[in-house]
mmCIF file of C-alpha atoms and ligand atoms in Angstrom:
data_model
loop_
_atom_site.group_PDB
_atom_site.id
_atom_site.type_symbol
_atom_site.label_atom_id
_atom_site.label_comp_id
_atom_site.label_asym_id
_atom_site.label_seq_id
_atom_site.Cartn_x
_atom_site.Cartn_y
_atom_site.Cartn_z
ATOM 1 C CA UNK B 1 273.114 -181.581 185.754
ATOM 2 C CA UNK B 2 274.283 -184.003 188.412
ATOM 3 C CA UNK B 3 277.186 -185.277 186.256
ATOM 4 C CA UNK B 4 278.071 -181.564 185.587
ATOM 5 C CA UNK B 5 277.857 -180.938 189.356
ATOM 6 C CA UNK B 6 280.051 -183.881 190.585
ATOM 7 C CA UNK B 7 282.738 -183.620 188.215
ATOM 8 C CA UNK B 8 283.003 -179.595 189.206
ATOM 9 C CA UNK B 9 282.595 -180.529 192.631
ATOM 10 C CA UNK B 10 285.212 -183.001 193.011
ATOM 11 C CA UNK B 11 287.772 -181.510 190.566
ATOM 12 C CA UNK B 12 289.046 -178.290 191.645
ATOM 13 C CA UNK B 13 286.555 -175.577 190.127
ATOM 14 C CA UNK B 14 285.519 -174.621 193.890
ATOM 15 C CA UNK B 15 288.793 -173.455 194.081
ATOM 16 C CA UNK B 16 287.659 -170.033 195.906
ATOM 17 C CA UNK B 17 286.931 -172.100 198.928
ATOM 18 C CA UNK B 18 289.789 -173.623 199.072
ATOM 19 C CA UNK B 19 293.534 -171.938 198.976
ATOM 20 C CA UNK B 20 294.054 -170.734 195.139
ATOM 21 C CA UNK B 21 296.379 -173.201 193.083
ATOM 22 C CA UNK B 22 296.691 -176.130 195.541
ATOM 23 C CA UNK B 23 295.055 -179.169 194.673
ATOM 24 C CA UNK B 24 295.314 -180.962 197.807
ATOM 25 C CA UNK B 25 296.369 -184.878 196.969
ATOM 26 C CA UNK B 26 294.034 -184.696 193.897
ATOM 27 C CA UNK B 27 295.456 -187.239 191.546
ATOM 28 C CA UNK B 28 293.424 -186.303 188.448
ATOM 29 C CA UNK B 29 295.534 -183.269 187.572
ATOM 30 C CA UNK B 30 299.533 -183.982 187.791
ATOM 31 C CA UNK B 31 301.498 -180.960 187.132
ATOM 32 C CA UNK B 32 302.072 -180.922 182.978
ATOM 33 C CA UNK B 33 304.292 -180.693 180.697
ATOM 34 C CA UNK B 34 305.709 -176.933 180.779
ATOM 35 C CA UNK B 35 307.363 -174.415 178.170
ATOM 36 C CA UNK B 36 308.819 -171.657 177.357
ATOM 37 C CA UNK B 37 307.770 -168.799 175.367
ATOM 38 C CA UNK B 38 308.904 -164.894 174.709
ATOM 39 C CA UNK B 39 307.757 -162.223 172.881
ATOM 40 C CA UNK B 40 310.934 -161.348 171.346
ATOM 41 C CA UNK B 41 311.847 -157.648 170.506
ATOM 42 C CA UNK B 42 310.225 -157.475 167.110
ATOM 43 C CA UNK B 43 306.901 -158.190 168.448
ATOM 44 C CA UNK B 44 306.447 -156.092 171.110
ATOM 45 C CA UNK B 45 307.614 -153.278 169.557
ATOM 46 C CA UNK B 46 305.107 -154.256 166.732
ATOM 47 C CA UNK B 47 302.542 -154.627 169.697
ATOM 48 C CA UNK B 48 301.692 -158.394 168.580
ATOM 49 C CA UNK B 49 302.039 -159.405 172.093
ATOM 50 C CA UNK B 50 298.064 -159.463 172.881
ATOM 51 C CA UNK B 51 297.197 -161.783 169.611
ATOM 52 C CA UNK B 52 299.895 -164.118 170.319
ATOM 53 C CA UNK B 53 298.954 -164.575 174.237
ATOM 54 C CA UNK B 54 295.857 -165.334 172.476
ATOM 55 C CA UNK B 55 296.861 -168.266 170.468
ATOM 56 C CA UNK B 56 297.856 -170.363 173.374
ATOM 57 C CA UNK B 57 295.046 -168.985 174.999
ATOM 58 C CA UNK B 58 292.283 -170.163 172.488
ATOM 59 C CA UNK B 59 294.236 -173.644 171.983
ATOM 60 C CA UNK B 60 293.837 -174.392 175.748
ATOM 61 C CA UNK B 61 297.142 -173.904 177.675
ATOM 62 C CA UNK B 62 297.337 -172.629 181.018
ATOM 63 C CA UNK B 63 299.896 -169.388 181.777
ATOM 64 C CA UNK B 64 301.553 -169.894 184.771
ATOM 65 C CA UNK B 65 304.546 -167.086 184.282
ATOM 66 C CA UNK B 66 304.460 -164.014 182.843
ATOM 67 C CA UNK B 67 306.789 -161.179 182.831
ATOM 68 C CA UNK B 68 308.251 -158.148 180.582
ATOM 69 C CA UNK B 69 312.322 -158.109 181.032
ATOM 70 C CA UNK B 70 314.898 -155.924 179.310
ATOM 71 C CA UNK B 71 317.131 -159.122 178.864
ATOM 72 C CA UNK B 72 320.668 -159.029 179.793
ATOM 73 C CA UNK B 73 323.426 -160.269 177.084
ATOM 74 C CA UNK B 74 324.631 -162.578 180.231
ATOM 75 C CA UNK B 75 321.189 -164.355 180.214
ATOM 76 C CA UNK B 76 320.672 -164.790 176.770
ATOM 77 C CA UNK B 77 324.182 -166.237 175.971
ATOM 78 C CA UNK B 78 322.738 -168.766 178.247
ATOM 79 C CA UNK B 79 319.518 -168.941 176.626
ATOM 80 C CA UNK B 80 321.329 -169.342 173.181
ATOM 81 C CA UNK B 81 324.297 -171.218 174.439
ATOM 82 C CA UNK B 82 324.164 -173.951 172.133
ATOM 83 C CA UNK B 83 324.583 -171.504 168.717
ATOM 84 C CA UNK B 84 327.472 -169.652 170.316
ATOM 85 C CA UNK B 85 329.629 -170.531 167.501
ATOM 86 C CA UNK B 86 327.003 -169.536 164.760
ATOM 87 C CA UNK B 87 327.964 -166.363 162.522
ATOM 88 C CA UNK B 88 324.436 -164.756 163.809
ATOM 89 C CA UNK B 89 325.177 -165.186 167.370
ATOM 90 C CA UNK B 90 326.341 -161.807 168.325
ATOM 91 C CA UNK B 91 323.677 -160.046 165.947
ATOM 92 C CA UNK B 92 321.254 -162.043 167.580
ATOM 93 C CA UNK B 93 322.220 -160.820 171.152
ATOM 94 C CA UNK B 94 322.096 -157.272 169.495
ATOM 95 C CA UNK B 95 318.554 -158.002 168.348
ATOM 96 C CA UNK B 96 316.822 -160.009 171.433
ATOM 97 C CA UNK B 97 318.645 -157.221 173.900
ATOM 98 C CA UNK B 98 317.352 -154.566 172.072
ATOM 99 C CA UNK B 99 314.208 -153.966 173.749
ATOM 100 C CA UNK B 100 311.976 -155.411 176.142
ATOM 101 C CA UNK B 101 310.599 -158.922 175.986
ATOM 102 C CA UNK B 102 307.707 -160.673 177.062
ATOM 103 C CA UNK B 103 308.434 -164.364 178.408
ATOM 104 C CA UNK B 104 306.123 -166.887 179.877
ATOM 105 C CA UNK B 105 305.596 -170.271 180.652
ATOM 106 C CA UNK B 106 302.761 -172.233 179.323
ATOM 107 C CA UNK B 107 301.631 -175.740 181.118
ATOM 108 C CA UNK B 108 299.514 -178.250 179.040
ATOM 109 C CA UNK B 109 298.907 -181.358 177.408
ATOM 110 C CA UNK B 110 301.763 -181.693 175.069
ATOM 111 C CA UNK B 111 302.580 -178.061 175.177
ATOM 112 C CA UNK B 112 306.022 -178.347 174.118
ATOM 113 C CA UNK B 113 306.014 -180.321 170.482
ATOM 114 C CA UNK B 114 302.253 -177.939 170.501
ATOM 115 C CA UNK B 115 304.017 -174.967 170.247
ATOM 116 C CA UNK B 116 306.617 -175.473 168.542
ATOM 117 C CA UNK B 117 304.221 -176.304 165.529
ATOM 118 C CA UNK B 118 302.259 -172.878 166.546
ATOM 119 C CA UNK B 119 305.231 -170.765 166.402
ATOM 120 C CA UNK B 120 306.186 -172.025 162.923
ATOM 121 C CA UNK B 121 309.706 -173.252 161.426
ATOM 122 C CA UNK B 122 312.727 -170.428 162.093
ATOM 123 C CA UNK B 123 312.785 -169.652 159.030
ATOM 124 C CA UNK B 124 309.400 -167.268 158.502
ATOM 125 C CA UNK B 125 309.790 -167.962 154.575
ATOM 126 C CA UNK B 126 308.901 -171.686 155.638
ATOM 127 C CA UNK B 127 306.489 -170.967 158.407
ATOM 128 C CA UNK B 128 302.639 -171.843 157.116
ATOM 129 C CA UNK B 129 300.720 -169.303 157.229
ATOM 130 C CA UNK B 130 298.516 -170.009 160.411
ATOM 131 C CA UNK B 131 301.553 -170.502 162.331
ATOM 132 C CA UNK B 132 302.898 -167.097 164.497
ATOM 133 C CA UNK B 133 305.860 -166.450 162.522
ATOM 134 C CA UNK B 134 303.634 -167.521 159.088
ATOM 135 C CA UNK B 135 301.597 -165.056 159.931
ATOM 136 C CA UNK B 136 303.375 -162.399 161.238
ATOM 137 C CA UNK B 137 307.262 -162.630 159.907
ATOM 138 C CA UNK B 138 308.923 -162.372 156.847
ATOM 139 C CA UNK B 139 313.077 -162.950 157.791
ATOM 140 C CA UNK B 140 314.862 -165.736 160.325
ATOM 141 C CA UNK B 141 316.651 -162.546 162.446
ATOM 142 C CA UNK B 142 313.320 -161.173 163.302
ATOM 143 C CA UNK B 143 310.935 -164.288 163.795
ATOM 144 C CA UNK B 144 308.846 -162.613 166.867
ATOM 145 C CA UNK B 145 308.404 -165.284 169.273
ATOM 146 C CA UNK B 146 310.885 -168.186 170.814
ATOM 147 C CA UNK B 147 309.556 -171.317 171.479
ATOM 148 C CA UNK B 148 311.692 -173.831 173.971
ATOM 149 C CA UNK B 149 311.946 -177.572 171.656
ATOM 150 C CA UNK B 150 311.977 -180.306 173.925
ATOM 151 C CA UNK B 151 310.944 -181.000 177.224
ATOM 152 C CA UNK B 152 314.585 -181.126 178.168
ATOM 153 C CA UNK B 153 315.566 -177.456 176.889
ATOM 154 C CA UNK B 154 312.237 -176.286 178.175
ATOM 155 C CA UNK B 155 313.127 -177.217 181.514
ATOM 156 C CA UNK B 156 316.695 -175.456 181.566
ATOM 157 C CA UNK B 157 314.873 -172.085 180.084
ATOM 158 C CA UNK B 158 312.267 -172.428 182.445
ATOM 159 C CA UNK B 159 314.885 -172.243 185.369
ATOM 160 C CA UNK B 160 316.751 -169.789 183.743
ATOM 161 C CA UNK B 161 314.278 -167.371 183.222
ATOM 162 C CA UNK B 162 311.651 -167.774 186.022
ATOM 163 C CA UNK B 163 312.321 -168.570 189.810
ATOM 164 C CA UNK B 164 310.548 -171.352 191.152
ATOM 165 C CA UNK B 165 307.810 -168.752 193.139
ATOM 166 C CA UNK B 166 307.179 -166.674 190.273
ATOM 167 C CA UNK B 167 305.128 -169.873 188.390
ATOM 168 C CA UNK B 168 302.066 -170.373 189.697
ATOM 169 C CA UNK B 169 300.080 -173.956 190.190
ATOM 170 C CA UNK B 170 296.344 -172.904 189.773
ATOM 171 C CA UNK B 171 293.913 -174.645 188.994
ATOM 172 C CA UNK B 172 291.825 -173.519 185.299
ATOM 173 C CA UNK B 173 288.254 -173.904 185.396
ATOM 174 C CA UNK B 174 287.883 -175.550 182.042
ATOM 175 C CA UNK B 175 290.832 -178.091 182.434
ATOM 176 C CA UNK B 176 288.155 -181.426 182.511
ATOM 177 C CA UNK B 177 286.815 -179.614 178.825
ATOM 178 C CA UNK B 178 290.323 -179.370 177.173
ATOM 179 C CA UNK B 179 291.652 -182.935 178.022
ATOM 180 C CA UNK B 180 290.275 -185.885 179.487
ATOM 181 C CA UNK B 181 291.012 -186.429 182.861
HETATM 182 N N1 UDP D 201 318.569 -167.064 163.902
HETATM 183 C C1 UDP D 201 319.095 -166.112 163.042
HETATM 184 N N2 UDP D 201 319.634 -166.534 161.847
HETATM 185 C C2 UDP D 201 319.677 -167.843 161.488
HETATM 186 C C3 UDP D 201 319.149 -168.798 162.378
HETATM 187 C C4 UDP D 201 318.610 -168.377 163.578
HETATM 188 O O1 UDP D 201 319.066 -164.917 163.319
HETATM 189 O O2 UDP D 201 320.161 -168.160 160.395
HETATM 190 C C5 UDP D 201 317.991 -166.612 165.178
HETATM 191 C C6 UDP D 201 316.465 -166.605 165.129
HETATM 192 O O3 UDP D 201 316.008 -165.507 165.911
HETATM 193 C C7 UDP D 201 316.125 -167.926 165.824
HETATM 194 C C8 UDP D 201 317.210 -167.949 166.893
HETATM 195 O O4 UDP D 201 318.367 -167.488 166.219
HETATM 196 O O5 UDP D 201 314.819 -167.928 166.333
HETATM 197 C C9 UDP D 201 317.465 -169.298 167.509
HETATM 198 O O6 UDP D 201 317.761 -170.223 166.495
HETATM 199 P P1 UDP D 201 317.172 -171.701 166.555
HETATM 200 O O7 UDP D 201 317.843 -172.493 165.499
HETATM 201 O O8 UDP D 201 317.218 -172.207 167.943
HETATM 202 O O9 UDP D 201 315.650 -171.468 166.077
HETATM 203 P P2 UDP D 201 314.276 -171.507 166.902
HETATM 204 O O10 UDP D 201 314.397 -172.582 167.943
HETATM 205 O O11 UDP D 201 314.058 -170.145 167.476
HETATM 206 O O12 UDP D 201 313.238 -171.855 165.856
HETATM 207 MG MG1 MG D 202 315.858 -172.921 169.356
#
């Protein structure tokens, strides 16, 4: 019990008597590695948006952006800059701007190279099933979710999508359970 009680005592689960998402010169939590995932056309029409919050949910990442935009072809030629000269390009524009999407941020331990391997290979037909588009995809132009892959590209989508204010730094409750602080 006392080891229980120091460690929530000293590392942030009070955090309703303190202001919400500050952690005031703590050094045991430095903000983590962030990235960037959507809920691309496909699967919120198809309503798969709950069960794949859940996967990054249950695997122990923290949401700190959320938000459901009717994206614009200006932002996703930026999203997608680096395929502009691929044949699917324009289809692809056509497909992620033809309904709403749902795009977050998720912080964590190695949340980037993570995901990635959760979201599966582009190409459903090679996507395990287990991973999201294994599970839930059959063809590359309608693969459900986007997942940033690297640290550096996260970063850029991150500011592209999401201004600074609209990601929140809170502090989750089971963080010292889900990697060792
Ligand atoms: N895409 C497509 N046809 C292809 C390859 C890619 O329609 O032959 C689409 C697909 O939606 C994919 C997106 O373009 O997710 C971005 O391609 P990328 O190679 O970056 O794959 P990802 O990073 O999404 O796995
Ligand atoms: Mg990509």
């Amino acid at each position: 019990f006392l080891t229980v009680y120091s460690l929530s005592g000293s590392r942030g689960c009070r955090s309703l008597s303190r202001p919400l998402g500050r952690r005031q010169g703590m050094p045991w939590t430095g903000r983590q590695e962030r990235t960037l995932i959507a809920v691309k056309p496909d699967g919120v029409q198809r309503r798969l948006v709950g069960q794949i919050i859940q996967r990054f949910e249950q695997r122990g990442f923290k949401l700190v952006g959320l938000k459901m935009v009717q994206a614009s072809h200006g932002i996703l030629s930026e999203h997608y800059g680096e395929l502009r000269t691929k044949p699917f390009f324009q289809s692809l524009l056509t497909y992620m701007s033809s309904g709403p999407v749902v795009v977050m941020v998720w912080e964590g331990h190695n949340v980037v190279q993570a995901s990635r391997k959760m979201v599966g290979q582009t190409n459903p037909a090679e996507a395990p099933a287990g991973t999201i588009r294994g599970d839930f995809s059959v063809h590359v132009s309608r693969n459900v979710v986007h997942a940033s892959d690297s640290q550096e590209g996260a970063q850029k989508e991150i500011q592209l999508w999401f201004p600074a204010k609209d990601l929140l730094d809170w502090d989750c409750c089971d963080q010292i359970y889900t990697i060792e602080v």
